[in-house]
Short mmCIF file of C-alpha atoms in Angstrom, two decimals:
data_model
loop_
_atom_site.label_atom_id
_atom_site.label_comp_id
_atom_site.label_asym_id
_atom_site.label_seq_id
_atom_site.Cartn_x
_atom_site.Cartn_y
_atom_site.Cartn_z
CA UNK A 1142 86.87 74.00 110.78
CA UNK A 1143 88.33 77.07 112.61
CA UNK A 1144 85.75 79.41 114.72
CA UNK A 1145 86.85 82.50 112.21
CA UNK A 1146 86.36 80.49 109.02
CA UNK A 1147 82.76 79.14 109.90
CA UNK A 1148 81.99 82.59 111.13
CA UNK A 1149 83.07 83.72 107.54
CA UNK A 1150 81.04 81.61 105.67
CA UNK A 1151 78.24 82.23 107.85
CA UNK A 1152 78.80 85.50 106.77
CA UNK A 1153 79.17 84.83 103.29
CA UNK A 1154 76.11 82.58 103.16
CA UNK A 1155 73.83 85.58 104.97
CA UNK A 1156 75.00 87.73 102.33
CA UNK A 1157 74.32 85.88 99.56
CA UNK A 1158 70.85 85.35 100.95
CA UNK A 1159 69.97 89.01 101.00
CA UNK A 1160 71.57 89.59 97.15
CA UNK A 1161 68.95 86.57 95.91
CA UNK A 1162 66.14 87.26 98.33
CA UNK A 1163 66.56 90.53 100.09
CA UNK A 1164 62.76 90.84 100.96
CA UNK A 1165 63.54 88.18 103.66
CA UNK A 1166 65.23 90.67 105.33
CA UNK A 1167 62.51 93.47 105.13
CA UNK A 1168 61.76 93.14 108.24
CA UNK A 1169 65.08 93.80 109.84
CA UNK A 1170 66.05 96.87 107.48
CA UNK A 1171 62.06 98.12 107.85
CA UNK A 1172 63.90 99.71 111.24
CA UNK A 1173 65.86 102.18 108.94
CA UNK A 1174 63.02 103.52 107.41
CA UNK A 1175 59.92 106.30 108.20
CA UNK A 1176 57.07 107.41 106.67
CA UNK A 1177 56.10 104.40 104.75
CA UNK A 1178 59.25 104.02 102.60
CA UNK A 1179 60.71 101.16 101.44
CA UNK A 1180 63.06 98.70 103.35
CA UNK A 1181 64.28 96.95 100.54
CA UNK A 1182 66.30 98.82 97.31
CA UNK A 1183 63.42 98.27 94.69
CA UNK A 1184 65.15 100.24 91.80
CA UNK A 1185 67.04 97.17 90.44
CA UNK A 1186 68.73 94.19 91.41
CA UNK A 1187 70.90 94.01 93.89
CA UNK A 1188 72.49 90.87 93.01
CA UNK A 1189 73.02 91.96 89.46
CA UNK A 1190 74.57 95.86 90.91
CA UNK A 1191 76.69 93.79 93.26
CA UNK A 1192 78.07 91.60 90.31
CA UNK A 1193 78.53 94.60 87.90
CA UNK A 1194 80.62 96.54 90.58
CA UNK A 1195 82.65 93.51 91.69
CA UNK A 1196 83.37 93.01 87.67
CA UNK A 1197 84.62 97.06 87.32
CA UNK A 1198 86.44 96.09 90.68
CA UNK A 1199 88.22 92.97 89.02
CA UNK A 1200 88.98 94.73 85.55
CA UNK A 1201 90.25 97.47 86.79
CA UNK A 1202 92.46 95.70 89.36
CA UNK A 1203 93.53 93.14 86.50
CA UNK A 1204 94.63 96.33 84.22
CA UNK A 1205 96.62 97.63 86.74
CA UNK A 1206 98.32 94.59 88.11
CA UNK A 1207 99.49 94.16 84.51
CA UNK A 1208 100.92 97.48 83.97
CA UNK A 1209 102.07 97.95 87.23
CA UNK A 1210 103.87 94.43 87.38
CA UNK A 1211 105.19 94.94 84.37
CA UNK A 1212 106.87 98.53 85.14
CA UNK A 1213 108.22 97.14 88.27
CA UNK A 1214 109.90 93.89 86.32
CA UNK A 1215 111.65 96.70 83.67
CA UNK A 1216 112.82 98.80 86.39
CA UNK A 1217 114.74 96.25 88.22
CA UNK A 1218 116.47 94.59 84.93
CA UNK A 1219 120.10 96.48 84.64
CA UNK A 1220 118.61 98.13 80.93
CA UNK A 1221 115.41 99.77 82.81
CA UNK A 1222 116.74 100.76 86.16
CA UNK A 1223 117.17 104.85 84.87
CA UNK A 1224 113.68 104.61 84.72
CA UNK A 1225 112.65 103.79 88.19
CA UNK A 1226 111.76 107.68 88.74
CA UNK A 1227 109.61 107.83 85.61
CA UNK A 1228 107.69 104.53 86.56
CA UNK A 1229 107.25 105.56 90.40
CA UNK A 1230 105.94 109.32 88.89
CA UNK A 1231 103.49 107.04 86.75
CA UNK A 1232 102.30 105.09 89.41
CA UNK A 1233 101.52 107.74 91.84
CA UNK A 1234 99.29 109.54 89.54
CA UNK A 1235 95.96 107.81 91.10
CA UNK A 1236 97.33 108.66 94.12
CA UNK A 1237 97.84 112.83 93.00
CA UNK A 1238 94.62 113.09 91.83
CA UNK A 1239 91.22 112.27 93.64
CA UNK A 1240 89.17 109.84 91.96
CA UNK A 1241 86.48 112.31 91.44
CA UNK A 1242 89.09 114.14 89.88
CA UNK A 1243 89.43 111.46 87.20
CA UNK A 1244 86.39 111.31 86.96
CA UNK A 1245 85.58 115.07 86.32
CA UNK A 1246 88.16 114.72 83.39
CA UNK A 1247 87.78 111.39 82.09
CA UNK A 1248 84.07 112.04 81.57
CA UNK A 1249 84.18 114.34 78.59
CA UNK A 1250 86.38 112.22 76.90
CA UNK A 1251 84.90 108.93 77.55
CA UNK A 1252 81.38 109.93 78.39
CA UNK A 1253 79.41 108.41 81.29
CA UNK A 1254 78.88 104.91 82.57
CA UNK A 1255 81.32 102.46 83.22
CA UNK A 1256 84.63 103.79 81.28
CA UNK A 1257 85.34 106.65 83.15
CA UNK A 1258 84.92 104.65 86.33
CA UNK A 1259 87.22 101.77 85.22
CA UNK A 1260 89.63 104.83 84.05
CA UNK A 1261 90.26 106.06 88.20
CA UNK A 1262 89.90 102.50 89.85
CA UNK A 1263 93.06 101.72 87.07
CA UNK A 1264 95.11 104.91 87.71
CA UNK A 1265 94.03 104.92 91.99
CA UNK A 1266 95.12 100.99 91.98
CA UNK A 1267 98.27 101.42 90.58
CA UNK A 1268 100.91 102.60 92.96
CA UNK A 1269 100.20 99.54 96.34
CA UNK A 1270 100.69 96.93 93.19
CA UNK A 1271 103.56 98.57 91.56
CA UNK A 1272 105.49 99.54 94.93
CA UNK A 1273 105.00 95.81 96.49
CA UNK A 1274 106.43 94.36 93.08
CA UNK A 1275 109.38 96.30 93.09
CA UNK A 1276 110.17 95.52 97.00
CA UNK A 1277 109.23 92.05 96.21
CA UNK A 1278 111.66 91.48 93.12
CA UNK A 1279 114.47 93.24 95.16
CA UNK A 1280 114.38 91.99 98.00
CA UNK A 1281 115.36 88.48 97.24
CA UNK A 1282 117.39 85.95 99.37
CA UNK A 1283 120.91 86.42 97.67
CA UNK A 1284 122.05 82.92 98.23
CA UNK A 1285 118.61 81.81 95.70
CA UNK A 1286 119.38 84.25 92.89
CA UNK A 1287 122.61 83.74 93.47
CA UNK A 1288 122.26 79.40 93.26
CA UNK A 1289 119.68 80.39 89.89
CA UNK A 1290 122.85 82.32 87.90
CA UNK A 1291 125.01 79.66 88.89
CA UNK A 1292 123.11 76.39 87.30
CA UNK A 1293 123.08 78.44 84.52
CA UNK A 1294 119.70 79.94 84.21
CA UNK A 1295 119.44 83.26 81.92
CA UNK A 1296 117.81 86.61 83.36
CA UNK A 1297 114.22 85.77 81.89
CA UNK A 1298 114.33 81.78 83.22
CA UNK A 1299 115.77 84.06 86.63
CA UNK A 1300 112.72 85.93 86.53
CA UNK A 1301 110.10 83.44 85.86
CA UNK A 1302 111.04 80.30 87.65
CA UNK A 1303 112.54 82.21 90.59
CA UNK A 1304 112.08 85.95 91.03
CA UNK A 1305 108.81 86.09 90.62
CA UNK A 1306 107.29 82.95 92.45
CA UNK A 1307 109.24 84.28 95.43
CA UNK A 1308 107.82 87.75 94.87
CA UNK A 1309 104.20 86.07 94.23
CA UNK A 1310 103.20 87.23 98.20
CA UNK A 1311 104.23 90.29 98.39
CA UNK A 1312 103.09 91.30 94.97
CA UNK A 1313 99.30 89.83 96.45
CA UNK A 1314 99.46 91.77 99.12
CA UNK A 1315 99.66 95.12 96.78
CA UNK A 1316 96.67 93.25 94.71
CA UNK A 1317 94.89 92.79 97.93
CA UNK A 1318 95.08 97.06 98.91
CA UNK A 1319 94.23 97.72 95.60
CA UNK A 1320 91.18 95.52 95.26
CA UNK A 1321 90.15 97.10 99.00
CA UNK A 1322 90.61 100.66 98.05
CA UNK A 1323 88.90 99.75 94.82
CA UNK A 1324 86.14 97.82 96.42
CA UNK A 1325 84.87 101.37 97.98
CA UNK A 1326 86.15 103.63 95.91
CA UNK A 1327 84.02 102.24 93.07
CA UNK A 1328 80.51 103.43 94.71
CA UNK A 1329 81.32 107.02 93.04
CA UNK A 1330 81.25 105.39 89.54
CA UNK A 1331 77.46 105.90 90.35
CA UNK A 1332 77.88 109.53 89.99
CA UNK A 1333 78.37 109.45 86.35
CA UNK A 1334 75.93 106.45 85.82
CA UNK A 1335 78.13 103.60 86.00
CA UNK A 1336 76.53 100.71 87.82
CA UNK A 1337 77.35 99.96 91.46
CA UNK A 1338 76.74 99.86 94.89
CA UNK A 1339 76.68 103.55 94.55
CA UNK A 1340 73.91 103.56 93.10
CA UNK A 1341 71.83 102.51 96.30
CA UNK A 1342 73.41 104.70 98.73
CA UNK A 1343 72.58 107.55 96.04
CA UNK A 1344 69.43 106.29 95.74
CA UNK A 1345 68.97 106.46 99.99
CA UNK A 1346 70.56 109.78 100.84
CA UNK A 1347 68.30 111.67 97.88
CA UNK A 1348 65.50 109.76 99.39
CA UNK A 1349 66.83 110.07 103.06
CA UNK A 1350 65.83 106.25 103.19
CA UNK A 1351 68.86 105.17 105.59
CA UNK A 1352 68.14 101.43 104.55
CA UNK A 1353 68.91 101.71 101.32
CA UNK A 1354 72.53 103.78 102.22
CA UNK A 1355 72.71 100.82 105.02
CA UNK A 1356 72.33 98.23 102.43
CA UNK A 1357 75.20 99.81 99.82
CA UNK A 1358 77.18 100.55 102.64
CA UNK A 1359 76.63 96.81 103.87
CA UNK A 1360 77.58 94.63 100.78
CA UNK A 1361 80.39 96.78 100.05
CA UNK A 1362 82.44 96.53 103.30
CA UNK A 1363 81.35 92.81 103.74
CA UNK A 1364 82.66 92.20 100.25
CA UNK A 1365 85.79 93.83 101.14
CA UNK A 1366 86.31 91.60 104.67
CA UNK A 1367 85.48 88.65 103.24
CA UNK A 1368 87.77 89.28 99.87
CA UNK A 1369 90.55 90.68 102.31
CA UNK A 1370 90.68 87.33 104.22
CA UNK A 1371 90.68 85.52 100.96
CA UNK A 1372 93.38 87.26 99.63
CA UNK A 1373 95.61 86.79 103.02
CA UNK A 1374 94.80 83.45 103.27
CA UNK A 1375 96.27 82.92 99.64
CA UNK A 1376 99.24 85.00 100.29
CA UNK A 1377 100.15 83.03 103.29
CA UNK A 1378 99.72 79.47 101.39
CA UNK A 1379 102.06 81.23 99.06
CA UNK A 1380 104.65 82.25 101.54
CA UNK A 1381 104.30 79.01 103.21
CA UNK A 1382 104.43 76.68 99.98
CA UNK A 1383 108.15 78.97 98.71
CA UNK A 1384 109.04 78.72 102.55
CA UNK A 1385 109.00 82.21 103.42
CA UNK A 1386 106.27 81.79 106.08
CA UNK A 1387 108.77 80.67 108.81
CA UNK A 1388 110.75 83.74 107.94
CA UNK A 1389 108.34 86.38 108.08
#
């Protein structure tokens, strides 16, 4: 096993650890703290926080990979092309508006908790997913599409026996920097009570308990490492199994 991968499941393993017993690590986080306070986040379960956000994470990233894939596969067919501006306008909407923007308006439509939250990780995730799908599905080898139209093959067997399996890596990568930016970007869902990591680095700053913002601000960014890698690791056993690895 590779130094990086054992140090990454060393990682993993700590982590896990802490989210099922996280008073074995009172001791360690006890340095954060003053006047008697807490080392430990005792307002809930961290494991069950950390599985709630990572499930807003993953619904939201799943409702914009569909949308966003599918905009990008109407766009490049000759019928949706005139509608490439529309789509990119669409897609960079997240990106105009601040999540806490969303939030601000989503909430008096859709109330607190988790809605509103799931609302501006959808919107902010769209445009990395949408943009990597369109450069992936046009930018094709020519000689491939070109082999695919000459056995024969009509524009939907084109697109899902060859466009989009060669497009598969690029279109992870866009998955991958929207699950990141999603990953942190989530924590403000705690602002109008959705549950997440948020929640404990709330919870520390009102408190001025820097363990608890430590711990928050711990699982969140390992999360995102350790789901980076992940992702990479699949993209490049993608690129290598279509054979685009010795290209890149």
């Amino acid at each position: 096993m590779k130094i990086g991968n054992l140090i990454r499941l060393v990682i993993f393993g700590l982590l896990l650890v802490f989210l099922i017993q996280p008073e074995l690590f009172a001791g360690f986080f006890g340095l954060f703290t003053k006047n008697n306070q807490p080392a430990i986040y005792n307002q809930g379960s961290l494991l069950d926080i950390t599985l709630n956000h990572l499930g807003i994470v993953a619904a939201a990233t799943l409702a914009s990979t569909i949308i966003a894939v599918g905009l990008a596969i109407v766009v490049t067919r000759p019928f949706g092309a005139e509608f490439l501006p529309l789509s990119r306008s669409l897609a960079n909407i997240g990106q105009t508006f601040p999540p806490v923007a969303v939030l601000a308006l989503a909430v008096p439509m859709l109330g607190f908790g988790t809605a509103p939250t799931l609302v501006a990780l959808f919107l902010y995730g769209l445009l990395p997913i949408f943009e990597n799908t369109l450069t992936g599905l046009t930018n094709l080898p020519p000689a491939v599409t070109d082999a695919a139209k000459g056995v024969g093959m009509s524009g939907w067997q084109r697109l899902i026996k060859v466009e989009l399996p060669l497009a598969l890596p690029v279109i992870l990568a866009g998955v991958r920097l929207s699950v990141v930016i999603s990953l942190a970007t989530a924590t403000i869902g705690s602002t109008v009570a959705a549950r997440t990591l948020g929640e404990v680095i709330i919870a520390g700053l009102l408190s001025s308990n820097t363990a608890f913002v430590l711990q928050g601000g711990l699982i969140v960014g390992v999360l995102a490492v350790l789901i980076y890698d992940a992702l990479s690791a699949l993209e490049r056993f993608l690129m290598k199994r279509t054979g685009q690895l010795g290209r890149a």
